[in-house]
Short mmCIF file of C-alpha atoms in Angstrom, two decimals:
data_model
loop_
_atom_site.label_atom_id
_atom_site.label_comp_id
_atom_site.label_asym_id
_atom_site.label_seq_id
_atom_site.Cartn_x
_atom_site.Cartn_y
_atom_site.Cartn_z
CA MET A 1 -34.83 20.45 11.35
CA ARG A 2 -37.15 18.01 9.79
CA ILE A 3 -35.83 14.80 8.13
CA LYS A 4 -36.29 15.52 4.35
CA LYS A 5 -34.83 13.37 1.39
CA LEU A 6 -31.61 15.07 -0.69
CA PRO A 7 -32.01 16.26 -4.24
CA GLU A 8 -30.64 13.75 -6.77
CA GLY A 9 -28.04 15.99 -7.65
CA LEU A 10 -26.67 16.47 -4.18
CA ILE A 11 -26.60 12.52 -3.91
CA ASN A 12 -24.74 12.00 -6.52
CA LYS A 13 -22.08 14.72 -5.62
CA ILE A 14 -21.70 12.84 -2.09
CA ALA A 15 -21.62 9.29 -3.95
CA ALA A 16 -18.81 10.90 -6.14
CA GLY A 17 -17.03 11.58 -3.28
CA GLU A 18 -16.50 8.19 -2.20
CA VAL A 19 -16.21 6.85 -5.94
CA VAL A 20 -13.87 9.80 -7.65
CA GLU A 21 -10.98 11.00 -5.19
CA ARG A 22 -8.85 12.28 -7.46
CA PRO A 23 -8.12 12.13 -11.29
CA ALA A 24 -6.53 8.53 -10.81
CA SER A 25 -9.95 7.51 -9.49
CA VAL A 26 -11.76 8.35 -12.86
CA LEU A 27 -8.87 6.39 -14.71
CA LYS A 28 -9.51 3.62 -12.64
CA GLU A 29 -13.03 3.45 -13.45
CA LEU A 30 -13.06 4.13 -17.18
CA ILE A 31 -10.32 1.72 -17.62
CA GLU A 32 -12.56 -0.94 -15.86
CA ASN A 33 -15.25 -0.15 -17.87
CA SER A 34 -13.50 -0.37 -21.38
CA LEU A 35 -11.91 -4.03 -19.95
CA ASP A 36 -15.61 -5.11 -19.24
CA ALA A 37 -16.24 -4.17 -22.52
CA GLN A 38 -14.02 -6.48 -23.79
CA ALA A 39 -11.73 -3.60 -25.56
CA ASP A 40 -8.08 -5.10 -26.72
CA THR A 41 -6.87 -1.32 -27.32
CA LEU A 42 -6.95 1.47 -24.91
CA GLN A 43 -5.72 4.77 -25.84
CA ILE A 44 -5.20 7.03 -22.50
CA ALA A 45 -4.68 10.99 -22.75
CA VAL A 46 -4.36 13.17 -19.48
CA GLU A 47 -3.32 16.73 -19.57
CA LYS A 48 -2.81 18.90 -16.23
CA GLY A 49 -2.29 15.90 -13.95
CA GLY A 50 -5.80 14.55 -15.07
CA LYS A 51 -7.02 17.96 -13.27
CA LYS A 52 -7.48 19.29 -17.09
CA LEU A 53 -8.43 15.93 -18.98
CA VAL A 54 -8.79 12.33 -18.63
CA GLU A 55 -9.66 10.80 -21.63
CA VAL A 56 -10.07 6.68 -22.62
CA ARG A 57 -10.75 5.72 -25.96
CA ASP A 58 -11.65 1.83 -26.45
CA ASN A 59 -12.63 -0.59 -29.33
CA GLY A 60 -14.71 -2.30 -27.24
CA THR A 61 -18.47 -3.44 -27.71
CA GLY A 62 -19.90 -0.03 -27.21
CA ILE A 63 -23.26 1.14 -25.63
CA HIS A 64 -26.64 0.35 -27.17
CA PRO A 65 -28.34 3.57 -27.99
CA ASP A 66 -31.00 2.86 -25.81
CA ASP A 67 -29.30 2.35 -22.75
CA ILE A 68 -27.20 5.52 -22.90
CA MET A 69 -28.89 7.62 -20.19
CA GLU A 70 -29.31 4.35 -18.30
CA ALA A 71 -25.29 4.45 -18.10
CA VAL A 72 -25.12 7.33 -16.18
CA SER A 73 -27.74 6.86 -13.74
CA ARG A 74 -26.76 5.42 -10.42
CA PHE A 75 -27.18 1.94 -9.56
CA SER A 76 -27.65 0.94 -13.13
CA THR A 77 -25.50 -1.75 -14.41
CA SER A 78 -25.41 -4.63 -16.87
CA LYS A 79 -22.90 -6.78 -14.83
CA ILE A 80 -25.09 -8.16 -11.88
CA ASP A 81 -28.87 -8.91 -11.36
CA SER A 82 -29.11 -9.85 -7.87
CA PHE A 83 -27.75 -9.79 -4.26
CA ASP A 84 -26.36 -13.22 -5.10
CA ASP A 85 -24.23 -11.93 -7.81
CA LEU A 86 -22.17 -9.94 -5.32
CA TYR A 87 -20.21 -13.18 -4.49
CA CYS A 88 -19.65 -14.52 -7.86
CA ILE A 89 -18.47 -11.32 -9.45
CA THR A 90 -16.27 -11.96 -12.75
CA THR A 91 -16.36 -8.42 -13.83
CA TYR A 92 -14.50 -4.83 -12.84
CA GLY A 93 -17.52 -2.96 -12.32
CA PHE A 94 -20.80 -3.68 -10.85
CA ARG A 95 -22.14 -1.32 -8.25
CA GLY A 96 -23.28 1.16 -11.50
CA GLU A 97 -22.12 4.32 -10.15
CA ALA A 98 -19.00 5.32 -11.69
CA LEU A 99 -20.16 7.17 -14.60
CA ALA A 100 -22.98 8.75 -12.35
CA SER A 101 -20.54 10.11 -10.17
CA ILE A 102 -18.07 11.36 -12.46
CA SER A 103 -20.64 13.01 -14.72
CA ALA A 104 -21.70 15.09 -11.37
CA VAL A 105 -18.39 16.71 -10.77
CA SER A 106 -17.23 17.30 -14.24
CA ARG A 107 -17.61 18.26 -17.82
CA PHE A 108 -18.39 14.92 -19.16
CA SER A 109 -18.83 13.65 -22.68
CA LEU A 110 -19.25 10.01 -24.01
CA ILE A 111 -19.04 8.88 -27.80
CA THR A 112 -20.07 5.45 -28.37
CA ARG A 113 -21.19 2.99 -31.22
CA GLN A 114 -22.11 -0.70 -31.27
CA LYS A 115 -21.03 -2.53 -34.77
CA GLU A 116 -24.82 -3.10 -35.61
CA PHE A 117 -25.45 0.77 -35.86
CA PRO A 118 -24.10 3.07 -38.77
CA LEU A 119 -24.01 6.23 -36.40
CA GLY A 120 -23.01 6.47 -32.68
CA LYS A 121 -24.11 8.48 -29.80
CA GLU A 122 -22.75 11.51 -28.39
CA LEU A 123 -24.06 12.68 -24.71
CA PHE A 124 -22.66 15.38 -22.77
CA ILE A 125 -23.20 16.16 -18.97
CA GLU A 126 -21.91 19.07 -17.27
CA GLY A 127 -21.72 18.90 -13.21
CA GLY A 128 -24.41 16.55 -13.52
CA VAL A 129 -26.70 18.62 -15.62
CA PHE A 130 -27.93 17.13 -19.10
CA ARG A 131 -26.97 19.11 -21.99
CA HIS A 132 -27.40 17.20 -25.06
CA LEU A 133 -27.52 13.61 -26.53
CA SER A 134 -27.14 13.70 -30.33
CA ASP A 135 -25.97 11.28 -33.54
CA THR A 136 -22.78 11.30 -34.41
CA GLY A 137 -20.20 9.65 -36.58
CA ALA A 138 -17.88 7.22 -34.82
CA PRO A 139 -15.69 4.18 -35.08
CA VAL A 140 -16.76 1.02 -32.62
CA GLY A 141 -16.17 1.47 -29.06
CA THR A 142 -16.47 4.05 -26.40
CA ALA A 143 -14.73 7.49 -25.93
CA VAL A 144 -15.10 9.10 -22.39
CA ARG A 145 -13.44 12.58 -21.93
CA VAL A 146 -13.62 13.99 -18.28
CA ARG A 147 -12.60 17.40 -18.60
CA ASP A 148 -12.35 20.14 -15.33
CA LEU A 149 -12.75 17.64 -12.64
CA PHE A 150 -14.26 19.25 -9.43
CA PHE A 151 -14.90 22.30 -11.30
CA ASN A 152 -18.27 22.75 -9.52
CA LEU A 153 -16.83 21.57 -6.20
CA PRO A 154 -13.81 24.10 -5.47
CA VAL A 155 -13.44 22.92 -1.94
CA ARG A 156 -12.81 19.24 -3.43
CA GLU A 157 -10.44 20.77 -6.10
CA ARG A 158 -8.45 22.54 -3.75
CA PHE A 159 -7.77 18.93 -2.04
CA LEU A 160 -5.91 17.85 -5.14
CA LYS A 161 -2.40 17.78 -4.82
CA SER A 162 0.44 19.16 -7.59
CA GLU A 163 0.38 18.04 -11.01
CA ARG A 164 3.14 15.96 -10.51
CA THR A 165 1.68 14.01 -7.36
CA GLU A 166 -1.41 13.36 -9.80
CA LEU A 167 0.22 12.20 -12.68
CA ASN A 168 2.47 9.88 -10.40
CA HIS A 169 -0.97 8.37 -9.17
CA ILE A 170 -2.35 8.12 -12.66
CA VAL A 171 0.57 6.24 -14.13
CA ASP A 172 0.52 3.74 -11.16
CA VAL A 173 -3.17 3.22 -12.16
CA PHE A 174 -1.97 2.73 -15.76
CA PHE A 175 0.89 0.11 -14.67
CA ARG A 176 -1.78 -1.76 -12.69
CA TYR A 177 -4.19 -2.61 -15.64
CA ALA A 178 -1.33 -2.71 -18.04
CA ILE A 179 0.95 -5.07 -16.36
CA TYR A 180 -2.23 -7.84 -15.74
CA HIS A 181 -3.72 -7.05 -19.56
CA SER A 182 -0.24 -7.70 -21.22
CA ASP A 183 -2.22 -9.28 -24.17
CA LYS A 184 -3.77 -5.86 -24.97
CA ARG A 185 -2.85 -2.55 -26.47
CA PHE A 186 -2.27 0.31 -24.15
CA SER A 187 -1.01 3.63 -24.83
CA LEU A 188 -0.46 6.90 -22.40
CA THR A 189 -0.42 10.34 -23.62
CA VAL A 190 0.41 12.97 -21.16
CA ASP A 191 0.13 16.97 -22.12
CA GLY A 192 0.22 15.69 -26.02
CA LYS A 193 3.29 13.74 -25.38
CA GLN A 194 2.57 9.97 -25.92
CA ILE A 195 4.95 8.39 -23.14
CA TYR A 196 3.95 4.80 -23.57
CA THR A 197 2.84 2.54 -26.55
CA LEU A 198 2.35 -0.93 -25.42
CA LEU A 199 1.87 -3.84 -27.91
CA PRO A 200 0.46 -7.27 -26.82
CA GLU A 201 3.39 -9.17 -25.16
CA ASN A 202 3.67 -11.63 -22.23
CA THR A 203 3.68 -10.61 -18.79
CA GLU A 204 7.32 -11.02 -17.94
CA GLU A 205 8.12 -8.75 -21.50
CA ARG A 206 5.41 -6.09 -20.11
CA ILE A 207 7.08 -5.98 -16.71
CA LYS A 208 10.80 -5.03 -17.81
CA ARG A 209 9.25 -2.63 -20.54
CA LEU A 210 7.51 -0.91 -17.69
CA PHE A 211 10.34 -1.45 -15.04
CA PRO A 212 13.62 -0.96 -17.05
CA LYS A 213 15.60 -1.12 -13.88
CA VAL A 214 14.34 -4.82 -13.63
CA GLU A 215 17.31 -7.08 -15.12
CA GLN A 216 15.82 -10.47 -13.77
CA LEU A 217 12.52 -11.58 -13.20
CA ILE A 218 12.13 -14.90 -10.93
CA SER A 219 8.78 -16.56 -11.51
CA PHE A 220 7.10 -18.84 -8.85
CA GLU A 221 3.87 -20.99 -8.42
CA TRP A 222 2.10 -22.68 -5.79
CA GLU A 223 -1.54 -24.14 -5.67
CA ASN A 224 -3.52 -26.32 -2.65
CA GLN A 225 -7.39 -26.72 -2.25
CA LEU A 226 -8.15 -23.14 -1.77
CA GLY A 227 -6.84 -21.57 -5.02
CA ARG A 228 -3.53 -20.90 -7.00
CA VAL A 229 -0.70 -18.14 -6.34
CA SER A 230 1.61 -17.28 -9.18
CA GLY A 231 4.00 -14.52 -10.05
CA TYR A 232 7.15 -12.52 -10.29
CA TYR A 233 9.84 -10.93 -8.02
CA SER A 234 13.23 -9.04 -8.94
CA PRO A 235 16.20 -10.09 -6.98
CA ASP A 236 18.24 -6.80 -8.42
CA TYR A 237 15.33 -4.29 -8.20
CA GLN A 238 14.91 -2.97 -4.66
CA SER A 239 12.10 -0.80 -4.68
CA GLY A 240 10.04 -2.00 -1.97
CA LYS A 241 7.50 -1.78 -4.78
CA GLY A 242 4.73 -4.38 -5.86
CA PHE A 243 1.21 -5.45 -7.31
CA ILE A 244 -1.05 -7.87 -6.19
CA TYR A 245 -3.81 -9.15 -8.05
CA ILE A 246 -7.20 -11.10 -6.97
CA ASN A 247 -8.65 -12.95 -9.91
CA GLY A 248 -7.38 -10.12 -12.15
CA ARG A 249 -8.52 -7.32 -10.03
CA PRO A 250 -5.67 -5.28 -8.73
CA VAL A 251 -5.97 -4.89 -4.78
CA LYS A 252 -4.28 -3.46 -1.59
CA ASN A 253 -4.47 -5.52 1.51
CA SER A 254 -1.93 -4.66 4.15
CA MET A 255 -1.59 -7.75 6.02
CA LEU A 256 -0.79 -9.74 2.26
CA LYS A 257 1.71 -6.81 1.66
CA LYS A 258 3.23 -7.54 5.32
CA ILE A 259 3.80 -11.25 4.48
CA ILE A 260 5.18 -10.65 1.03
CA SER A 261 7.88 -8.12 2.51
CA SER A 262 8.58 -10.58 5.62
CA LYS A 263 9.57 -13.14 2.91
CA LEU A 264 10.90 -10.96 -0.20
CA GLY A 265 12.29 -7.93 1.98
CA ASN A 266 12.12 -4.90 -0.60
CA SER A 267 12.15 -6.76 -3.86
CA PHE A 268 10.01 -5.62 -6.55
CA TYR A 269 7.22 -8.33 -6.87
CA VAL A 270 3.90 -8.70 -8.95
CA ILE A 271 1.70 -11.39 -7.52
CA PHE A 272 -1.40 -13.13 -9.17
CA LEU A 273 -4.06 -14.96 -6.72
CA GLU A 274 -6.78 -16.90 -8.09
CA LEU A 275 -9.37 -17.69 -5.42
CA PRO A 276 -12.95 -19.00 -5.77
CA PRO A 277 -15.25 -15.58 -6.26
CA TYR A 278 -17.64 -16.63 -3.15
CA SER A 279 -14.46 -16.24 -0.94
CA VAL A 280 -13.40 -12.80 -1.58
CA ASP A 281 -15.81 -9.51 -1.13
CA PHE A 282 -14.85 -6.77 -3.27
CA ASN A 283 -17.73 -4.76 -2.10
CA ILE A 284 -16.53 -3.14 1.09
CA HIS A 285 -15.88 0.25 -0.41
CA PRO A 286 -16.82 1.99 -3.63
CA SER A 287 -13.43 2.22 -4.81
CA LYS A 288 -13.52 -1.88 -4.97
CA ILE A 289 -9.53 -1.73 -4.29
CA ASP A 290 -9.55 -2.88 -0.62
CA VAL A 291 -10.80 -6.52 -0.31
CA LYS A 292 -11.93 -8.86 2.58
CA PHE A 293 -11.80 -12.48 2.56
CA ARG A 294 -14.28 -14.81 3.72
CA LYS A 295 -11.77 -16.91 5.95
CA ASP A 296 -8.48 -14.70 6.03
CA ARG A 297 -6.18 -17.38 7.48
CA PRO A 298 -6.09 -19.60 4.60
CA VAL A 299 -5.49 -16.93 2.10
CA TYR A 300 -2.42 -15.81 4.03
CA GLU A 301 -1.67 -19.02 4.54
CA LEU A 302 -1.68 -19.69 0.83
CA VAL A 303 0.61 -16.85 0.09
CA LYS A 304 3.21 -17.56 2.83
CA THR A 305 3.79 -21.13 1.65
CA ALA A 306 4.00 -19.85 -1.86
CA LEU A 307 6.72 -17.70 -1.01
CA GLU A 308 8.41 -20.18 1.30
CA LYS A 309 8.45 -23.36 -0.81
CA SER A 310 7.31 -22.91 -4.62
CA GLY A 311 10.65 -22.95 -6.06
CA LYS A 312 12.03 -21.46 -2.87
CA PRO A 313 12.64 -17.72 -3.91
CA GLN A 314 15.44 -16.54 -1.90
CA VAL A 315 16.37 -12.81 -2.02
CA PHE A 316 20.06 -11.74 -2.90
CA TYR A 317 21.20 -8.24 -2.93
CA SER A 318 23.96 -8.29 -5.23
CA LEU A 319 24.21 -9.08 -8.78
CA SER A 320 21.15 -11.32 -9.44
CA GLN A 321 23.22 -14.73 -8.89
CA PRO A 322 21.35 -17.82 -8.23
CA SER A 323 20.71 -19.68 -5.18
CA VAL A 324 23.22 -21.53 -3.82
CA LYS A 325 23.92 -24.20 -0.72
CA TYR A 326 27.23 -23.30 0.97
CA GLY A 327 29.78 -25.74 1.50
CA GLY A 328 33.21 -25.48 2.99
CA GLU A 329 34.54 -22.64 5.08
CA PHE A 330 34.41 -18.82 4.47
CA LYS A 331 37.85 -17.13 4.72
CA ILE A 332 37.29 -14.29 6.94
CA LEU A 333 39.18 -11.16 6.11
CA GLY A 334 38.45 -8.84 8.84
CA GLN A 335 35.87 -6.30 10.34
CA ILE A 336 34.71 -2.91 8.98
CA GLU A 337 33.66 -0.31 11.57
CA ASN A 338 32.85 -3.13 13.94
CA THR A 339 30.13 -3.69 12.11
CA PHE A 340 30.91 -5.82 8.77
CA ILE A 341 32.11 -9.05 8.98
CA VAL A 342 34.15 -9.09 5.37
CA VAL A 343 34.88 -12.55 3.96
CA TYR A 344 35.99 -14.47 1.08
CA TYR A 345 33.99 -17.63 -0.21
CA ASN A 346 34.07 -18.99 -3.96
CA GLY A 347 35.47 -16.30 -5.80
CA GLU A 348 33.06 -13.92 -4.05
CA VAL A 349 33.96 -10.87 -1.39
CA TYR A 350 30.81 -10.99 1.45
CA PHE A 351 29.81 -7.78 3.46
CA ILE A 352 27.65 -9.40 6.15
CA ASP A 353 25.67 -7.19 8.62
CA GLN A 354 26.88 -8.98 12.30
CA HIS A 355 23.82 -7.48 13.66
CA VAL A 356 21.15 -8.80 10.99
CA ALA A 357 22.79 -12.10 10.84
CA SER A 358 22.66 -12.31 14.37
CA GLU A 359 19.00 -11.18 14.65
CA ARG A 360 18.19 -14.35 11.81
CA ILE A 361 19.88 -16.73 14.28
CA ASN A 362 18.03 -15.56 17.39
CA TYR A 363 14.62 -15.29 15.42
CA GLU A 364 14.88 -18.79 14.16
CA LEU A 365 16.20 -20.07 17.86
CA LEU A 366 13.08 -18.09 19.19
CA LEU A 367 10.50 -19.37 16.41
CA LYS A 368 11.53 -23.07 17.14
CA LYS A 369 11.00 -22.67 20.94
CA TYR A 370 7.59 -21.09 20.26
CA ARG A 371 6.21 -23.87 18.15
CA THR A 372 7.46 -26.40 20.78
CA GLY A 373 6.27 -24.38 23.52
CA SER A 374 9.83 -24.39 25.44
CA ILE A 375 10.46 -20.36 25.43
CA ASP A 376 12.03 -19.63 28.95
CA LEU A 377 9.88 -17.68 31.48
CA GLU A 378 10.52 -15.00 33.69
CA ALA A 379 8.09 -14.36 36.36
CA ILE A 380 6.86 -10.80 36.78
CA SER A 381 4.16 -8.73 39.37
CA PRO A 382 1.17 -9.42 37.67
CA VAL A 383 -0.15 -7.06 34.84
CA LYS A 384 -3.79 -6.73 34.70
CA LEU A 385 -5.80 -6.40 31.52
CA LYS A 386 -9.59 -5.81 31.62
CA PHE A 387 -11.46 -7.62 28.48
CA ASP A 388 -14.73 -6.74 27.35
CA ARG A 389 -16.93 -10.28 26.39
CA LEU A 390 -15.56 -10.29 22.84
CA GLN A 391 -12.10 -9.66 23.67
CA GLN A 392 -12.46 -12.22 26.31
CA GLU A 393 -13.58 -14.89 23.86
CA LYS A 394 -10.81 -14.13 21.29
CA PHE A 395 -8.48 -14.58 24.08
CA GLU A 396 -9.46 -17.74 25.12
CA GLN A 397 -9.37 -18.81 21.34
CA LEU A 398 -5.55 -17.71 21.35
CA SER A 399 -4.76 -19.01 24.78
CA SER A 400 -2.24 -21.46 23.65
CA VAL A 401 -0.46 -19.26 21.40
CA PHE A 402 0.15 -16.86 24.02
CA LYS A 403 1.42 -19.95 26.30
CA ASN A 404 3.54 -21.05 23.52
CA ALA A 405 4.97 -17.57 22.88
CA GLY A 406 6.38 -17.76 26.65
CA PHE A 407 3.10 -16.07 28.79
CA ASP A 408 1.98 -17.44 31.75
CA PHE A 409 -1.61 -16.01 32.84
CA LYS A 410 -4.85 -16.61 34.32
CA LEU A 411 -8.32 -14.94 33.36
CA LYS A 412 -10.70 -14.28 36.03
CA ASP A 413 -14.27 -12.25 36.01
CA GLY A 414 -13.11 -10.62 32.86
CA THR A 415 -9.47 -9.66 33.80
CA LEU A 416 -6.26 -11.12 32.68
CA TYR A 417 -3.47 -11.30 35.11
CA ILE A 418 -0.27 -12.11 33.38
CA THR A 419 2.33 -13.60 35.73
CA ALA A 420 5.46 -14.29 33.77
CA VAL A 421 6.77 -13.24 30.14
CA PRO A 422 9.10 -14.57 27.91
CA VAL A 423 12.63 -14.11 29.67
CA TYR A 424 13.57 -11.80 26.84
CA ALA A 425 10.58 -9.57 27.06
CA ARG A 426 11.01 -8.07 30.58
CA GLY A 427 10.12 -3.96 30.07
CA ARG A 428 8.57 -4.24 27.12
CA ASP A 429 4.51 -3.04 26.74
CA ILE A 430 3.19 -6.31 27.27
CA LYS A 431 -0.61 -4.76 27.46
CA LYS A 432 -0.11 -3.36 23.85
CA PHE A 433 1.17 -6.44 22.57
CA VAL A 434 -1.69 -8.50 23.86
CA LEU A 435 -4.42 -6.26 22.41
CA ASN A 436 -2.68 -6.03 19.28
CA LEU A 437 -2.56 -9.80 19.11
CA ILE A 438 -6.43 -10.43 19.91
CA ASN A 439 -7.18 -7.26 17.57
CA SER A 440 -5.04 -8.78 14.63
CA GLU A 441 -6.68 -10.49 11.55
CA TYR A 442 -3.54 -12.98 11.54
CA PRO A 443 -2.33 -13.33 14.98
CA GLU A 444 0.80 -15.56 13.54
CA VAL A 445 1.94 -12.85 11.96
CA GLU A 446 1.79 -10.50 15.17
CA ILE A 447 3.54 -13.56 17.32
CA GLU A 448 6.28 -13.62 14.48
CA SER A 449 6.95 -9.74 14.62
CA PHE A 450 6.85 -10.13 18.12
CA LEU A 451 9.70 -12.60 18.11
CA GLY A 452 11.72 -10.68 15.74
CA GLU A 453 11.70 -7.66 17.94
CA LEU A 454 12.80 -10.05 20.90
CA ALA A 455 15.49 -11.48 18.73
CA CYS A 456 16.65 -7.65 18.06
CA GLU A 457 17.42 -7.23 21.52
CA LEU A 458 19.71 -10.40 22.06
CA SER A 459 21.51 -9.89 18.98
CA VAL A 460 25.08 -8.72 18.44
CA GLU A 461 25.10 -4.96 17.72
CA ALA A 462 26.78 -2.84 15.41
CA GLY A 463 29.78 -1.34 17.02
CA ASP A 464 30.91 -4.73 19.17
CA ILE A 465 34.24 -5.86 18.42
CA LEU A 466 34.35 -9.81 17.56
CA HIS A 467 37.30 -11.75 17.64
CA ASP A 468 37.87 -14.59 14.85
CA GLU A 469 36.60 -17.19 16.69
CA GLU A 470 33.29 -15.32 17.53
CA ALA A 471 32.93 -14.33 14.19
CA LYS A 472 33.79 -17.77 13.14
CA SER A 473 31.02 -19.09 15.74
CA LEU A 474 28.48 -16.46 14.32
CA LEU A 475 29.03 -17.22 10.67
CA LYS A 476 28.58 -21.27 11.28
CA LEU A 477 25.26 -20.44 12.93
CA TRP A 478 23.88 -18.06 10.29
CA LEU A 479 24.61 -20.61 7.46
CA GLU A 480 22.47 -23.08 9.35
CA THR A 481 19.20 -20.80 9.22
CA ASP A 482 16.33 -21.49 7.02
CA ASN A 483 16.97 -17.93 5.28
CA PRO A 484 20.16 -16.66 5.54
CA ASN A 485 19.27 -13.66 3.43
CA LEU A 486 16.96 -11.60 5.37
CA CYS A 487 16.51 -10.66 8.96
CA PRO A 488 13.12 -10.89 10.53
CA HIS A 489 12.40 -7.62 9.07
CA GLY A 490 12.89 -7.98 5.67
CA ARG A 491 16.62 -6.34 5.62
CA PRO A 492 19.40 -7.81 3.65
CA VAL A 493 22.28 -9.95 5.61
CA TYR A 494 24.75 -9.37 3.30
CA TYR A 495 26.16 -7.93 0.23
CA LYS A 496 28.49 -9.33 -2.15
CA ILE A 497 30.90 -8.71 -4.81
CA PRO A 498 32.39 -10.98 -7.35
CA VAL A 499 36.40 -10.68 -7.39
CA GLU A 500 36.20 -10.73 -11.44
CA GLN A 501 34.09 -7.53 -11.05
CA ILE A 502 36.75 -5.97 -8.80
CA LYS A 503 39.13 -7.04 -11.16
CA LYS A 504 37.52 -5.11 -14.07
CA LYS A 505 37.26 -2.01 -12.02
CA VAL A 506 40.99 -1.52 -11.43
CA GLY A 507 41.66 -2.61 -14.93
CA ARG A 508 43.20 -5.95 -14.04
CA ARG A 509 42.47 -8.35 -17.01
#
């Protein structure tokens, strides 16, 4: 078969497959266009989980009448002029693909007017085919209606999930932009019923309005030569959910999420990063939600340090009590199911998971030994691992990390011979750990995760009977740890109840 150029309509449909995954993808692109047009009021309406309708009306600057057709052409944009602009992006949109892709797979209409023109323009495109462009009365701003998404691509339409699932994705997109732009008006109407009406307010008020279960938000911020981190976390809302923004753009990054989880556990969070535009690449996928950094490690260290040192955020799994430094001794009341140590301290009853507390102790002990290169070694029969050139270079860069982690080895002719491992690591899949480490974008996190797994195996188990002296010794060591609230995997160490609350529950005043 000879090579030939694809028809423009087919090119647009292929592009739509990257830009438009589901109705929520459409909403994301339309909201971003409205915000780039300096709108301060966004009215959003959806029907049938967005499958039948996604509509966004705004009061932004509108589109010049002469630019209407360009707005729905691929690679047409007002937001960048040159290749260099990709590395100093200050707008949400910049690729010039969204409206062309959306109009190729829907019944698409656009009404827009700029304030210097008495009339607006109305454009209708059906499945990528131009139908009409005419004058119309319209307020200043733009209204886009996207009906019957994927009506001309039934295979893609069948891949959509239930209306409820698609609506959940839509609400998630709505929340992401409504949180960051709390100074703007947002409304969301679902199947004719207005679900959210948001007036301008501060960020904390907006978060609490969208998430009623959040009773307390603790703020933090940190800054260094690279950039600034600020945000909130909720000690009383253990949803495992969070939002990350970089330079105002909602993003996803698995390593950032892993770092945040290791410090905040399942606490709900909203985190804002401000970084130099040239240090962030939003252009790795048309969705622009996945990001890469020019240098990963400084960014991850910035976030990690912010969560560790900026106001020393700590997670409490009780009733939002402030952080305290424990003085004096806990009074041990007993043990429940050979799993929880029950103690009384300063008007509160603590239920301490003995395994998780032991994990925290052993993890910090291993971490200190790793940082000083003093982890005990155990000789093993050599484990052989063949490297390609790139893997060998990466391993050589990380050789001191492996040494500190308790490994002894030699590298010869592209083959690694591991001759000793940490005394606690016998029987583990050493090859898998080595490959994970050299392939990781952030090796330090892999090391910490590995030490956390070793700590788990070293620790007291649920079901172990602890005598009073053993329990006291465990508590003493646990209280001396840097973070007595979480295990290395982000699980809470304890749950506590004020005695006053118990009195109220049983009617004692």
